[in-house]
Coordinates of C-alpha atoms in Angstrom, one line a residue:
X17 CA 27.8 -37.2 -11.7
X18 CA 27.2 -34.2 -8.7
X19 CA 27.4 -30.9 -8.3
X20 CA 27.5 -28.7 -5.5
X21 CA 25.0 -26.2 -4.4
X22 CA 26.7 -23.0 -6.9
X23 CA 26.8 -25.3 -9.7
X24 CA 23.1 -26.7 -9.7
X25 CA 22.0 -23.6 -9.2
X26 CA 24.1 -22.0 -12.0
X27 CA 23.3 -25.6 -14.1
X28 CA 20.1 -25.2 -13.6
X29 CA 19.7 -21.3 -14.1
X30 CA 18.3 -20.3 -10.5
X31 CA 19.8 -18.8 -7.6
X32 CA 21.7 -20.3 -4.6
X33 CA 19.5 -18.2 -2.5
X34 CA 16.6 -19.8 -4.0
X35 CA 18.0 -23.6 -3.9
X36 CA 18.2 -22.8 -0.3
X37 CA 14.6 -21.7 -0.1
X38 CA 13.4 -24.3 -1.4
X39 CA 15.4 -26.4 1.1
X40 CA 14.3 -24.6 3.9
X41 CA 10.4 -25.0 2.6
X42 CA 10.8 -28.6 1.9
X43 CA 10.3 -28.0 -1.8
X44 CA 13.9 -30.0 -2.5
X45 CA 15.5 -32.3 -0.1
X46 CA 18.8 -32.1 1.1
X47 CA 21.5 -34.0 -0.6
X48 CA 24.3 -36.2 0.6
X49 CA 27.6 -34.6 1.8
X50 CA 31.0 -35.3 1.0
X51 CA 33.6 -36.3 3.1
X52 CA 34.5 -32.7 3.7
X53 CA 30.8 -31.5 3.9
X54 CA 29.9 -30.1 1.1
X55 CA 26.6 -31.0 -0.3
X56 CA 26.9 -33.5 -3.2
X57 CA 23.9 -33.4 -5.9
X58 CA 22.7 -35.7 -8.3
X59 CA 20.6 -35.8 -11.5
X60 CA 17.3 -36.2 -9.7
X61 CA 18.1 -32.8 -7.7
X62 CA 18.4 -31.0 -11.2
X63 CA 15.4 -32.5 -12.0
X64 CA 13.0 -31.4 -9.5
X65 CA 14.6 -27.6 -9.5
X66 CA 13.8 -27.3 -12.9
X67 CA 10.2 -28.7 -11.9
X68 CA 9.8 -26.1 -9.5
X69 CA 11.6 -23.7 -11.9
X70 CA 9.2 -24.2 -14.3
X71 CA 6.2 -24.1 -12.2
X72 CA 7.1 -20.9 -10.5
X73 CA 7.8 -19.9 -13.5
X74 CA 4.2 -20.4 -14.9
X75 CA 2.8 -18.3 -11.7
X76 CA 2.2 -21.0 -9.3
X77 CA 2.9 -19.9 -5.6
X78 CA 5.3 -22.0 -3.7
X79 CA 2.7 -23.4 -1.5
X80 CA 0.7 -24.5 -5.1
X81 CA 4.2 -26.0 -6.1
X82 CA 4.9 -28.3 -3.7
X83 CA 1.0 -29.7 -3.9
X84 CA 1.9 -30.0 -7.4
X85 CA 4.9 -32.0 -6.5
X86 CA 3.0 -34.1 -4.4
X87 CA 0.5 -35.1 -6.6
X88 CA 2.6 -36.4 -9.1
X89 CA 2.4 -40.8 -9.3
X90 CA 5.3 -42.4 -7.8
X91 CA 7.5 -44.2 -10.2
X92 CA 8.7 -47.7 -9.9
X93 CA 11.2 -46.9 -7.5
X94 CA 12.7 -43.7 -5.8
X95 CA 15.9 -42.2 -8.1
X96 CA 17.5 -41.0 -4.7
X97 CA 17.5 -40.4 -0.9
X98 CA 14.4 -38.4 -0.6
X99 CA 13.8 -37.7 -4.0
X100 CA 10.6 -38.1 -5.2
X101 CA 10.1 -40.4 -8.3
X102 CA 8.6 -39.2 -11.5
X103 CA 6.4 -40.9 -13.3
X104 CA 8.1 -44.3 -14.6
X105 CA 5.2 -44.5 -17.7
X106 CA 3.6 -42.5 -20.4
X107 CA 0.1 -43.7 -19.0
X108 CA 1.5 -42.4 -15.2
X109 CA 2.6 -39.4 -17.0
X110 CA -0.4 -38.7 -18.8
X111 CA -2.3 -39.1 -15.4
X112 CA -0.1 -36.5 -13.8
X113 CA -0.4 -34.0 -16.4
X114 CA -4.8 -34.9 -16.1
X115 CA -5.0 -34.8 -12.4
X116 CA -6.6 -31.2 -11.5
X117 CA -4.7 -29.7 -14.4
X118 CA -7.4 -27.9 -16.1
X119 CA -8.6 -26.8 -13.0
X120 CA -5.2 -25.8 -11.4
X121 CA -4.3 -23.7 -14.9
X122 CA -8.0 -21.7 -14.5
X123 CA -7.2 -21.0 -11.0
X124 CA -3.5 -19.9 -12.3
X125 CA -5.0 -17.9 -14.9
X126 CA -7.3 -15.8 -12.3
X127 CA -4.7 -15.0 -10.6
X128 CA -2.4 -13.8 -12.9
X129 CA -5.6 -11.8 -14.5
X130 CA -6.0 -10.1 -11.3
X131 CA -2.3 -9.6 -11.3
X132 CA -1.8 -8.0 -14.5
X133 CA -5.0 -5.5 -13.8
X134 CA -2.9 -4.5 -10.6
X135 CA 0.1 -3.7 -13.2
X136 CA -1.9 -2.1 -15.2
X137 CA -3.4 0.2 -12.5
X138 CA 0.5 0.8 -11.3
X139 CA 1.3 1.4 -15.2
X140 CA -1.6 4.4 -15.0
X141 CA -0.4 5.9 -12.2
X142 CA 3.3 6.0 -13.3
X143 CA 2.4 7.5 -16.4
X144 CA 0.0 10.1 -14.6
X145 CA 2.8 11.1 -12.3
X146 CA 5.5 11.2 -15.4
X147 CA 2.4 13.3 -17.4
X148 CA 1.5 15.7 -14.7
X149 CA 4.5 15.1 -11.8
X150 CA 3.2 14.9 -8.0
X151 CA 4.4 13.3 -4.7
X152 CA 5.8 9.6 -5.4
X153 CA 4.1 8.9 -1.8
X154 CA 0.6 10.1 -2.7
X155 CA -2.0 8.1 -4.3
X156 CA -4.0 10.2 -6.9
X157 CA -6.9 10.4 -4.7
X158 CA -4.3 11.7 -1.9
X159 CA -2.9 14.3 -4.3
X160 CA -6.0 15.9 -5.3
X161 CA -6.7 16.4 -1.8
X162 CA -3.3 17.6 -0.5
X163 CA -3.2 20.3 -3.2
X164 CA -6.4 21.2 -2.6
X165 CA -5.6 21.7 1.5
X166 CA -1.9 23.2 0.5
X167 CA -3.6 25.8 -2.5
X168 CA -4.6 28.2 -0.1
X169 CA -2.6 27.7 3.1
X170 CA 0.0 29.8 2.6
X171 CA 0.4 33.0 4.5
X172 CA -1.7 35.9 3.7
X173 CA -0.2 39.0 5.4
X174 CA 2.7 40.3 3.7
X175 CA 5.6 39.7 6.0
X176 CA 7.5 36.3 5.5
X177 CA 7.0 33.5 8.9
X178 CA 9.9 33.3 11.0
X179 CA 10.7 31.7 14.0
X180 CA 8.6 29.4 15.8
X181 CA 5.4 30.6 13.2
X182 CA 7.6 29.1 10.5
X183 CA 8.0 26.3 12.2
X184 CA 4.5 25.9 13.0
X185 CA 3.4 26.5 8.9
X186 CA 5.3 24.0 8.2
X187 CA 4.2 21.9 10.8
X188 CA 0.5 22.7 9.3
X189 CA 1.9 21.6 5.6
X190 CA 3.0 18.2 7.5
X191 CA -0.8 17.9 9.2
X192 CA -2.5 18.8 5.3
X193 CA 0.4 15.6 3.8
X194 CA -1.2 13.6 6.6
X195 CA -4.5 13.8 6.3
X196 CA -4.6 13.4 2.3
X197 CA -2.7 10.3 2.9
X198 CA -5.1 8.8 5.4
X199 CA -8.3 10.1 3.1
X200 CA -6.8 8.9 0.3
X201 CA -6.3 5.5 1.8
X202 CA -10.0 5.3 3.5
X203 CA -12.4 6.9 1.2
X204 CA -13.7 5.7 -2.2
X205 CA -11.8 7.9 -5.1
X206 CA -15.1 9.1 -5.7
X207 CA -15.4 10.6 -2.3
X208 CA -11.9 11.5 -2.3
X209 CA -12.9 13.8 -5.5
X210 CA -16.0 15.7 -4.1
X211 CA -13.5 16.1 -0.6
X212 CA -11.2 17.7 -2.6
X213 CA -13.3 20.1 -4.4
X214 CA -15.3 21.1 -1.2
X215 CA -11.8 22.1 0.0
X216 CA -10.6 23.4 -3.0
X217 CA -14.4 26.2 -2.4
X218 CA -12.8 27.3 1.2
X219 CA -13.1 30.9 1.0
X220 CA -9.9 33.0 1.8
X221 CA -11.3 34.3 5.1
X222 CA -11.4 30.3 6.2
X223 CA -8.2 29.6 4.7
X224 CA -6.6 32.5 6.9
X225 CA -8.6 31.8 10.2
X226 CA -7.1 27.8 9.7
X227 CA -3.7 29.5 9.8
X228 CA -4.2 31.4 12.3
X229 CA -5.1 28.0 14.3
X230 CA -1.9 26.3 13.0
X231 CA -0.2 29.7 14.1
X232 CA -1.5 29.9 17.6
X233 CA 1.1 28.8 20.5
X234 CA 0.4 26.2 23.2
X235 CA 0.3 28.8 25.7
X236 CA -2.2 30.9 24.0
X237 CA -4.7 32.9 26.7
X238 CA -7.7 31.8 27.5
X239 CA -9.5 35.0 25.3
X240 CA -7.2 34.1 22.4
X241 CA -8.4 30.3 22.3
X242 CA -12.1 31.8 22.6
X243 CA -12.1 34.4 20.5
X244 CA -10.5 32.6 17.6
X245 CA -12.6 29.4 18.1
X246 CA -15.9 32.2 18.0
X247 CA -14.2 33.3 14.4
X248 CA -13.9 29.9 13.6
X249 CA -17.2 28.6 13.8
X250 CA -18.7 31.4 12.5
X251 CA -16.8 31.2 9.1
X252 CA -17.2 27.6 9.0
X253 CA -21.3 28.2 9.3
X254 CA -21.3 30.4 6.1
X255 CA -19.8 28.7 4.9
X256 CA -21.6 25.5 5.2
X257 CA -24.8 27.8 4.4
X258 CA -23.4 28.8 0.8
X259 CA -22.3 25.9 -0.2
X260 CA -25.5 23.9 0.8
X261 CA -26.9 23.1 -2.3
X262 CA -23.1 22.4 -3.8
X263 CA -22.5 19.0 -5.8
X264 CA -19.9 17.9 -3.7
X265 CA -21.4 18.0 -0.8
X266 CA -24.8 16.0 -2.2
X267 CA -21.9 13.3 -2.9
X268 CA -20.6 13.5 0.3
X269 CA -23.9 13.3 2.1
X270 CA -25.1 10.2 -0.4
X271 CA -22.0 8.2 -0.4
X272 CA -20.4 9.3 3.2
X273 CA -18.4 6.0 4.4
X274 CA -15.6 8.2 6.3
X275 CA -15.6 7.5 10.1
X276 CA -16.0 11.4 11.2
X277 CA -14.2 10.2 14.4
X278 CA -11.6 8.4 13.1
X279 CA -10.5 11.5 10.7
X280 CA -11.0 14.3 13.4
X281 CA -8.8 12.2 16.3
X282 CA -6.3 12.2 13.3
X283 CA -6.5 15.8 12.6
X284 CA -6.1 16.3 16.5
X285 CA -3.4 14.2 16.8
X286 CA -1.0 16.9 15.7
X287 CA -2.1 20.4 17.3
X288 CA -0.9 21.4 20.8
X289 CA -3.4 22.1 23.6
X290 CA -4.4 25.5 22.5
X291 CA -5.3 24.6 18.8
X292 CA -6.9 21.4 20.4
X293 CA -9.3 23.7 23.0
X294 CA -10.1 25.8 19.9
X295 CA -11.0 23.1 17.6
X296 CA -13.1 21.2 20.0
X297 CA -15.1 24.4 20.7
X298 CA -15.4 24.3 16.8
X299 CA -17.1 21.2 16.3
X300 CA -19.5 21.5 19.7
X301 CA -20.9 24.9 18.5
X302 CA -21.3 23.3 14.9
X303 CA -23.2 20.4 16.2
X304 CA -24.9 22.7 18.8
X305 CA -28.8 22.3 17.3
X306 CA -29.3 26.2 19.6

């Protein structure tokens, strides 16, 4: 009696892919070959893929599975060339079922406890996206950012962005994507939250001078880069002064784990020179104690 490697695996109800796994992990031995050198099988191969059928089956990682294996007793005598014997008694049977069982099975259990709280979390966001729709790419801590950078971003003067401005806005709506996905990633969901609300506050005068930055050209003068930085700063100090005694920004302040750094190389990653030069004048005349 011997099969060949499609009709284990179809005998035994598993894949040729993963016989051949297991082969290549040193899970199941490799047979004998026919004549014309095709692998021949026998009934103590079927036996040890339903073993590790069974064992994978219960959760056990492949690594766990061959330990498993290999604490089983040797029986009286092996069934085939590199096959490992089963037990040949009840009493070694017994003994193989007792050896770290109890322990291996709590282990098991753990694991798959952690792993069903991880389907669970996917289950809640799968239902929150088929309940209230959203990017399949953001987190919900990455949404509730993104929206609230993309609210107010859009233009604010009457006639529609063309050209290389369009090109730019969009290039903007790209930077806002980014930067949710990153802060999303980083930053506790509770954080995340009171980011997005202080965002969400950014009065319309802010929103428009960040579009004007996202708008300005690499080749912007000298007095444009200055003069827009100026605005900048200015806007971003009122308002930082209203919105001192805000509830967000308590949270942010108590719970800050952000790098600051990290975030604003990130942010800089994607303007040209000229929004660079303005933004850099930005943050020195915010931190500037005069």
């Amino acid at each position: 009696m011997s099969w060949s490697t499609r009709e284990l695996a179809e005998l035994a109800g598993v894949s040729v892919r993963a016989i051949r796994h297991w082969h290549d992990l040193g899970l199941l031995p490799e047979p004998d070959r026919r004549a014309n050198g095709y692998k021949q099988y026998i009934g103590q191969h079927l036996v040890l893929v339903l073993r590790i059928k069974r064992l994978t089956g219960l959760g056990f990682t492949l690594d766990r599975v061959g330990e498993l294996l290999d604490s089983t007793p040797a029986g009286a005598a092996a069934a085939g060339p590199g096959i490992p014997a089963g037990p040949s008694t009840h009493a070694d049977a017994r003994s193989a079922d007792d050896t770290g069982g109890p322990a291996q099975l709590m282990a098991l259990r753990g694991e798959l406890d952690a792993r069903i709280a991880e389907l669970q979390r996917v289950r809640a966001d799968v239902d929150a996206l088929l309940r209230e729709g959203g990017p399949l790419d953001l987190t919900p801590a990455a949404a509730l950012v993104y929206a609230a950078l993309a609210g107010g971003s859009g233009p604010t003067d009457s006639a529609p962005a063309t050209g290389a401005i369009q090109d730019r806005d969009a290039t903007a709506q790209r930077a806002s994507r980014d930067i949710a996905i990153v802060l999303g990633h980083l930053a506790p969901n509770r954080q995340v939250t009171a980011i997005a609300e202080v965002v969400a506050g950014i009065p319309h005068q802010l929103r428009r001078l960040d579009r004007d930055v996202m708008r300005l050209p690499a080749d912007a003068s000298a007095a444009e880069i200055a003069g827009l930085a100026d605005d900048v700063a200015a806007a971003m100090r009122s308002f930082i002064a209203d919105s001192s005694d805000h509830a967000a920004l308590a949270e942010l302040d108590a719970h800050s784990t952000l790098d600051a750094s990290l975030v604003t190389e990130f942010a800089f990653e994607g303007l040209n020179a000229a929004q660079r030069q303005v933004m850099t004048r930005v943050l020195a005349a915010l931190t500037d104690p005069a």
